[in-house]
Amino acid sequence: MAADTPQEYYVISVAAELTGMHAQTLRTYDRMGLVTPARTSGGGRRYSRRDITMLQRIQHLSQEEGVNLAGIKTIIELTSQIEELQSQLNHQKEQNDQLRQRLSAGSRRGGELVHVPRSTAVVAWEPAYRRRRDPR
Protein backbone atom coordinates (compact mmCIF):
# COMPACT_ATOMS: atom_id res chain seq x y z
CA MET A 1 0.00 0.00 0.00
CA ALA A 2 1.31 3.47 -0.85
CA ALA A 3 2.62 5.53 2.05
CA ASP A 4 0.28 8.44 1.26
CA THR A 5 -2.84 6.24 1.07
CA PRO A 6 -4.78 6.36 4.34
CA GLN A 7 -5.35 2.97 5.96
CA GLU A 8 -8.86 1.96 6.98
CA TYR A 9 -9.37 0.91 10.58
CA TYR A 10 -12.45 -0.68 12.11
CA VAL A 11 -13.75 -0.71 15.67
CA ILE A 12 -14.15 -4.14 17.20
CA SER A 13 -17.91 -4.33 16.56
CA VAL A 14 -17.42 -3.68 12.83
CA ALA A 15 -14.49 -6.12 12.67
CA ALA A 16 -16.65 -8.75 14.36
CA GLU A 17 -19.46 -8.14 11.88
CA LEU A 18 -17.10 -8.24 8.87
CA THR A 19 -15.66 -11.58 9.99
CA GLY A 20 -18.84 -13.12 11.32
CA MET A 21 -17.25 -13.59 14.74
CA HIS A 22 -18.26 -12.46 18.19
CA ALA A 23 -16.37 -9.47 19.61
CA GLN A 24 -15.30 -11.60 22.59
CA THR A 25 -13.64 -14.03 20.16
CA LEU A 26 -11.63 -11.15 18.70
CA ARG A 27 -10.57 -10.10 22.20
CA THR A 28 -9.47 -13.68 22.91
CA TYR A 29 -7.44 -13.81 19.70
CA ASP A 30 -5.81 -10.52 20.69
CA ARG A 31 -4.89 -11.87 24.15
CA MET A 32 -3.44 -15.01 22.52
CA GLY A 33 -1.40 -12.94 20.08
CA LEU A 34 -3.12 -14.35 16.99
CA VAL A 35 -4.22 -10.92 15.79
CA THR A 36 -2.91 -7.78 17.47
CA PRO A 37 -4.90 -4.74 16.37
CA ALA A 38 -3.72 -1.15 16.75
CA ARG A 39 -4.88 0.69 19.84
CA THR A 40 -6.30 4.13 20.37
CA SER A 41 -4.91 6.36 23.11
CA GLY A 42 -7.83 5.17 25.24
CA GLY A 43 -6.97 1.49 24.61
CA GLY A 44 -9.72 0.72 22.11
CA ARG A 45 -8.90 -1.85 19.45
CA ARG A 46 -8.70 -0.72 15.82
CA TYR A 47 -8.58 -3.47 13.21
CA SER A 48 -6.88 -2.87 9.85
CA ARG A 49 -7.85 -4.54 6.59
CA ARG A 50 -4.87 -6.88 7.12
CA ASP A 51 -6.20 -7.78 10.59
CA ILE A 52 -9.60 -8.58 9.07
CA THR A 53 -7.94 -10.81 6.47
CA MET A 54 -6.00 -12.60 9.22
CA LEU A 55 -9.18 -13.12 11.24
CA GLN A 56 -10.87 -14.63 8.19
CA ARG A 57 -7.87 -16.92 7.70
CA ILE A 58 -8.03 -18.00 11.34
CA GLN A 59 -11.74 -18.70 10.96
CA HIS A 60 -11.09 -20.80 7.84
CA LEU A 61 -8.31 -22.80 9.51
CA SER A 62 -10.46 -23.40 12.57
CA GLN A 63 -13.83 -24.17 10.97
CA GLU A 64 -12.92 -25.60 7.57
CA GLU A 65 -9.59 -27.28 8.29
CA GLY A 66 -10.21 -28.30 11.90
CA VAL A 67 -7.00 -26.75 13.24
CA ASN A 68 -6.99 -25.89 16.95
CA LEU A 69 -5.88 -22.46 18.18
CA ALA A 70 -2.41 -23.64 19.19
CA GLY A 71 -1.93 -25.04 15.69
CA ILE A 72 -3.22 -21.82 14.13
CA LYS A 73 -0.77 -19.79 16.21
CA THR A 74 2.08 -22.02 15.03
CA ILE A 75 0.95 -21.70 11.40
CA ILE A 76 0.82 -17.90 11.71
CA GLU A 77 4.26 -17.72 13.34
CA LEU A 78 5.85 -20.04 10.78
CA THR A 79 4.20 -18.18 7.90
CA SER A 80 5.55 -14.91 9.27
CA GLN A 81 9.04 -16.41 9.56
CA ILE A 82 8.86 -17.71 5.99
CA GLU A 83 7.81 -14.29 4.71
CA GLU A 84 10.66 -12.60 6.60
CA LEU A 85 13.21 -15.15 5.35
CA GLN A 86 11.89 -14.78 1.78
CA SER A 87 12.31 -11.02 2.06
CA GLN A 88 15.87 -11.44 3.33
CA LEU A 89 16.63 -13.92 0.55
CA ASN A 90 15.31 -11.52 -2.09
CA HIS A 91 17.46 -8.75 -0.63
CA GLN A 92 20.52 -10.99 -0.65
CA LYS A 93 19.83 -12.01 -4.25
CA GLU A 94 19.67 -8.35 -5.27
CA GLN A 95 22.96 -7.65 -3.52
CA ASN A 96 24.47 -10.75 -5.12
CA ASP A 97 23.36 -9.59 -8.59
CA GLN A 98 24.83 -6.13 -7.97
CA LEU A 99 28.13 -7.63 -6.83
CA ARG A 100 28.23 -9.94 -9.86
CA GLN A 101 27.68 -6.97 -12.15
CA ARG A 102 30.44 -5.02 -10.44
CA LEU A 103 32.70 -8.04 -10.57
CA SER A 104 31.94 -8.57 -14.24
CA ALA A 105 32.67 -4.90 -14.96
CA GLY A 106 35.90 -5.17 -12.97
CA SER A 107 37.08 -8.22 -14.93
CA ARG A 108 36.61 -6.32 -18.19
CA ARG A 109 38.98 -3.70 -16.81
CA GLY A 110 41.67 -6.27 -16.17
CA GLY A 111 41.19 -7.10 -12.49
CA GLU A 112 41.39 -10.63 -11.17
CA LEU A 113 39.89 -12.64 -8.36
CA VAL A 114 42.19 -13.68 -5.58
CA HIS A 115 41.62 -16.12 -2.74
CA VAL A 116 41.88 -14.63 0.73
CA PRO A 117 42.71 -17.41 3.20
CA ARG A 118 40.30 -17.92 6.12
CA SER A 119 37.76 -15.56 4.64
CA THR A 120 34.42 -15.93 2.94
CA ALA A 121 34.89 -12.61 1.15
CA VAL A 122 35.40 -12.39 -2.59
CA VAL A 123 37.86 -9.63 -3.44
CA ALA A 124 38.55 -8.13 -6.85
CA TRP A 125 42.23 -7.25 -6.89
CA GLU A 126 44.10 -5.00 -9.27
CA PRO A 127 47.79 -4.21 -9.18
CA ALA A 128 48.59 -0.89 -7.49
CA TYR A 129 50.19 0.54 -10.63
CA ARG A 130 46.95 0.00 -12.57
CA ARG A 131 44.85 1.69 -9.90
CA ARG A 132 47.06 4.79 -10.01
CA ARG A 133 46.79 5.06 -13.79
CA ASP A 134 43.06 4.24 -13.97
CA PRO A 135 41.24 6.15 -11.18
CA ARG A 136 37.61 5.27 -10.71
PDB file of C-alpha atoms in Angstrom:
ATOM      1  CA  MET A   1       0.000   0.000   0.000  1.00  0.00           C
ATOM      2  CA  ALA A   2       1.312   3.472  -0.850  1.00  0.00           C
ATOM      3  CA  ALA A   3       2.618   5.531   2.048  1.00  0.00           C
ATOM      4  CA  ASP A   4       0.285   8.436   1.264  1.00  0.00           C
ATOM      5  CA  THR A   5      -2.841   6.243   1.067  1.00  0.00           C
ATOM      6  CA  PRO A   6      -4.776   6.359   4.339  1.00  0.00           C
ATOM      7  CA  GLN A   7      -5.352   2.975   5.957  1.00  0.00           C
ATOM      8  CA  GLU A   8      -8.856   1.959   6.983  1.00  0.00           C
ATOM      9  CA  TYR A   9      -9.368   0.907  10.582  1.00  0.00           C
ATOM     10  CA  TYR A  10     -12.451  -0.679  12.106  1.00  0.00           C
ATOM     11  CA  VAL A  11     -13.747  -0.711  15.667  1.00  0.00           C
ATOM     12  CA  ILE A  12     -14.154  -4.142  17.201  1.00  0.00           C
ATOM     13  CA  SER A  13     -17.906  -4.330  16.557  1.00  0.00           C
ATOM     14  CA  VAL A  14     -17.416  -3.682  12.830  1.00  0.00           C
ATOM     15  CA  ALA A  15     -14.492  -6.124  12.666  1.00  0.00           C
ATOM     16  CA  ALA A  16     -16.655  -8.751  14.361  1.00  0.00           C
ATOM     17  CA  GLU A  17     -19.465  -8.140  11.875  1.00  0.00           C
ATOM     18  CA  LEU A  18     -17.101  -8.244   8.871  1.00  0.00           C
ATOM     19  CA  THR A  19     -15.664 -11.577   9.988  1.00  0.00           C
ATOM     20  CA  GLY A  20     -18.844 -13.115  11.322  1.00  0.00           C
ATOM     21  CA  MET A  21     -17.254 -13.586  14.743  1.00  0.00           C
ATOM     22  CA  HIS A  22     -18.261 -12.460  18.193  1.00  0.00           C
ATOM     23  CA  ALA A  23     -16.369  -9.465  19.610  1.00  0.00           C
ATOM     24  CA  GLN A  24     -15.299 -11.595  22.586  1.00  0.00           C
ATOM     25  CA  THR A  25     -13.639 -14.029  20.158  1.00  0.00           C
ATOM     26  CA  LEU A  26     -11.631 -11.152  18.703  1.00  0.00           C
ATOM     27  CA  ARG A  27     -10.573 -10.100  22.202  1.00  0.00           C
ATOM     28  CA  THR A  28      -9.469 -13.684  22.912  1.00  0.00           C
ATOM     29  CA  TYR A  29      -7.441 -13.809  19.703  1.00  0.00           C
ATOM     30  CA  ASP A  30      -5.806 -10.519  20.691  1.00  0.00           C
ATOM     31  CA  ARG A  31      -4.889 -11.875  24.146  1.00  0.00           C
ATOM     32  CA  MET A  32      -3.439 -15.013  22.520  1.00  0.00           C
ATOM     33  CA  GLY A  33      -1.396 -12.940  20.083  1.00  0.00           C
ATOM     34  CA  LEU A  34      -3.116 -14.349  16.989  1.00  0.00           C
ATOM     35  CA  VAL A  35      -4.216 -10.916  15.794  1.00  0.00           C
ATOM     36  CA  THR A  36      -2.909  -7.782  17.474  1.00  0.00           C
ATOM     37  CA  PRO A  37      -4.902  -4.743  16.370  1.00  0.00           C
ATOM     38  CA  ALA A  38      -3.723  -1.154  16.746  1.00  0.00           C
ATOM     39  CA  ARG A  39      -4.877   0.689  19.837  1.00  0.00           C
ATOM     40  CA  THR A  40      -6.296   4.132  20.369  1.00  0.00           C
ATOM     41  CA  SER A  41      -4.907   6.360  23.108  1.00  0.00           C
ATOM     42  CA  GLY A  42      -7.828   5.167  25.245  1.00  0.00           C
ATOM     43  CA  GLY A  43      -6.975   1.495  24.608  1.00  0.00           C
ATOM     44  CA  GLY A  44      -9.723   0.719  22.105  1.00  0.00           C
ATOM     45  CA  ARG A  45      -8.900  -1.854  19.450  1.00  0.00           C
ATOM     46  CA  ARG A  46      -8.705  -0.724  15.824  1.00  0.00           C
ATOM     47  CA  TYR A  47      -8.582  -3.474  13.212  1.00  0.00           C
ATOM     48  CA  SER A  48      -6.879  -2.870   9.851  1.00  0.00           C
ATOM     49  CA  ARG A  49      -7.852  -4.539   6.587  1.00  0.00           C
ATOM     50  CA  ARG A  50      -4.870  -6.875   7.125  1.00  0.00           C
ATOM     51  CA  ASP A  51      -6.203  -7.779  10.585  1.00  0.00           C
ATOM     52  CA  ILE A  52      -9.600  -8.578   9.065  1.00  0.00           C
ATOM     53  CA  THR A  53      -7.943 -10.809   6.467  1.00  0.00           C
ATOM     54  CA  MET A  54      -6.003 -12.601   9.217  1.00  0.00           C
ATOM     55  CA  LEU A  55      -9.183 -13.120  11.241  1.00  0.00           C
ATOM     56  CA  GLN A  56     -10.868 -14.630   8.191  1.00  0.00           C
ATOM     57  CA  ARG A  57      -7.871 -16.917   7.702  1.00  0.00           C
ATOM     58  CA  ILE A  58      -8.031 -18.001  11.337  1.00  0.00           C
ATOM     59  CA  GLN A  59     -11.740 -18.698  10.959  1.00  0.00           C
ATOM     60  CA  HIS A  60     -11.092 -20.799   7.843  1.00  0.00           C
ATOM     61  CA  LEU A  61      -8.307 -22.800   9.514  1.00  0.00           C
ATOM     62  CA  SER A  62     -10.462 -23.404  12.567  1.00  0.00           C
ATOM     63  CA  GLN A  63     -13.826 -24.166  10.969  1.00  0.00           C
ATOM     64  CA  GLU A  64     -12.918 -25.595   7.572  1.00  0.00           C
ATOM     65  CA  GLU A  65      -9.590 -27.282   8.293  1.00  0.00           C
ATOM     66  CA  GLY A  66     -10.210 -28.298  11.904  1.00  0.00           C
ATOM     67  CA  VAL A  67      -6.995 -26.754  13.237  1.00  0.00           C
ATOM     68  CA  ASN A  68      -6.987 -25.890  16.945  1.00  0.00           C
ATOM     69  CA  LEU A  69      -5.883 -22.456  18.181  1.00  0.00           C
ATOM     70  CA  ALA A  70      -2.407 -23.642  19.192  1.00  0.00           C
ATOM     71  CA  GLY A  71      -1.933 -25.039  15.690  1.00  0.00           C
ATOM     72  CA  ILE A  72      -3.224 -21.819  14.131  1.00  0.00           C
ATOM     73  CA  LYS A  73      -0.765 -19.792  16.209  1.00  0.00           C
ATOM     74  CA  THR A  74       2.075 -22.021  15.025  1.00  0.00           C
ATOM     75  CA  ILE A  75       0.951 -21.699  11.399  1.00  0.00           C
ATOM     76  CA  ILE A  76       0.819 -17.895  11.709  1.00  0.00           C
ATOM     77  CA  GLU A  77       4.255 -17.722  13.344  1.00  0.00           C
ATOM     78  CA  LEU A  78       5.846 -20.038  10.780  1.00  0.00           C
ATOM     79  CA  THR A  79       4.204 -18.181   7.897  1.00  0.00           C
ATOM     80  CA  SER A  80       5.553 -14.910   9.271  1.00  0.00           C
ATOM     81  CA  GLN A  81       9.045 -16.405   9.557  1.00  0.00           C
ATOM     82  CA  ILE A  82       8.860 -17.712   5.994  1.00  0.00           C
ATOM     83  CA  GLU A  83       7.809 -14.291   4.705  1.00  0.00           C
ATOM     84  CA  GLU A  84      10.661 -12.604   6.599  1.00  0.00           C
ATOM     85  CA  LEU A  85      13.214 -15.146   5.349  1.00  0.00           C
ATOM     86  CA  GLN A  86      11.895 -14.781   1.784  1.00  0.00           C
ATOM     87  CA  SER A  87      12.307 -11.017   2.064  1.00  0.00           C
ATOM     88  CA  GLN A  88      15.872 -11.439   3.334  1.00  0.00           C
ATOM     89  CA  LEU A  89      16.627 -13.924   0.553  1.00  0.00           C
ATOM     90  CA  ASN A  90      15.313 -11.522  -2.092  1.00  0.00           C
ATOM     91  CA  HIS A  91      17.457  -8.746  -0.628  1.00  0.00           C
ATOM     92  CA  GLN A  92      20.524 -10.989  -0.645  1.00  0.00           C
ATOM     93  CA  LYS A  93      19.828 -12.008  -4.253  1.00  0.00           C
ATOM     94  CA  GLU A  94      19.666  -8.351  -5.271  1.00  0.00           C
ATOM     95  CA  GLN A  95      22.960  -7.651  -3.520  1.00  0.00           C
ATOM     96  CA  ASN A  96      24.473 -10.753  -5.124  1.00  0.00           C
ATOM     97  CA  ASP A  97      23.362  -9.592  -8.586  1.00  0.00           C
ATOM     98  CA  GLN A  98      24.830  -6.134  -7.974  1.00  0.00           C
ATOM     99  CA  LEU A  99      28.134  -7.629  -6.830  1.00  0.00           C
ATOM    100  CA  ARG A 100      28.229  -9.940  -9.855  1.00  0.00           C
ATOM    101  CA  GLN A 101      27.675  -6.966 -12.151  1.00  0.00           C
ATOM    102  CA  ARG A 102      30.441  -5.016 -10.440  1.00  0.00           C
ATOM    103  CA  LEU A 103      32.699  -8.041 -10.568  1.00  0.00           C
ATOM    104  CA  SER A 104      31.942  -8.569 -14.236  1.00  0.00           C
ATOM    105  CA  ALA A 105      32.665  -4.904 -14.964  1.00  0.00           C
ATOM    106  CA  GLY A 106      35.898  -5.169 -12.972  1.00  0.00           C
ATOM    107  CA  SER A 107      37.075  -8.222 -14.934  1.00  0.00           C
ATOM    108  CA  ARG A 108      36.605  -6.317 -18.186  1.00  0.00           C
ATOM    109  CA  ARG A 109      38.981  -3.696 -16.812  1.00  0.00           C
ATOM    110  CA  GLY A 110      41.671  -6.272 -16.168  1.00  0.00           C
ATOM    111  CA  GLY A 111      41.186  -7.097 -12.486  1.00  0.00           C
ATOM    112  CA  GLU A 112      41.388 -10.631 -11.172  1.00  0.00           C
ATOM    113  CA  LEU A 113      39.889 -12.643  -8.361  1.00  0.00           C
ATOM    114  CA  VAL A 114      42.194 -13.678  -5.583  1.00  0.00           C
ATOM    115  CA  HIS A 115      41.623 -16.119  -2.742  1.00  0.00           C
ATOM    116  CA  VAL A 116      41.883 -14.626   0.732  1.00  0.00           C
ATOM    117  CA  PRO A 117      42.710 -17.411   3.198  1.00  0.00           C
ATOM    118  CA  ARG A 118      40.302 -17.915   6.121  1.00  0.00           C
ATOM    119  CA  SER A 119      37.764 -15.559   4.645  1.00  0.00           C
ATOM    120  CA  THR A 120      34.420 -15.928   2.938  1.00  0.00           C
ATOM    121  CA  ALA A 121      34.888 -12.608   1.150  1.00  0.00           C
ATOM    122  CA  VAL A 122      35.404 -12.388  -2.589  1.00  0.00           C
ATOM    123  CA  VAL A 123      37.864  -9.633  -3.436  1.00  0.00           C
ATOM    124  CA  ALA A 124      38.551  -8.131  -6.846  1.00  0.00           C
ATOM    125  CA  TRP A 125      42.234  -7.246  -6.887  1.00  0.00           C
ATOM    126  CA  GLU A 126      44.096  -5.001  -9.271  1.00  0.00           C
ATOM    127  CA  PRO A 127      47.795  -4.214  -9.183  1.00  0.00           C
ATOM    128  CA  ALA A 128      48.587  -0.889  -7.491  1.00  0.00           C
ATOM    129  CA  TYR A 129      50.194   0.538 -10.633  1.00  0.00           C
ATOM    130  CA  ARG A 130      46.951   0.003 -12.568  1.00  0.00           C
ATOM    131  CA  ARG A 131      44.846   1.686  -9.898  1.00  0.00           C
ATOM    132  CA  ARG A 132      47.061   4.789 -10.006  1.00  0.00           C
ATOM    133  CA  ARG A 133      46.790   5.063 -13.788  1.00  0.00           C
ATOM    134  CA  ASP A 134      43.063   4.240 -13.966  1.00  0.00           C
ATOM    135  CA  PRO A 135      41.243   6.151 -11.181  1.00  0.00           C
ATOM    136  CA  ARG A 136      37.607   5.271 -10.714  1.00  0.00           C
TER     137      ARG A 136
END
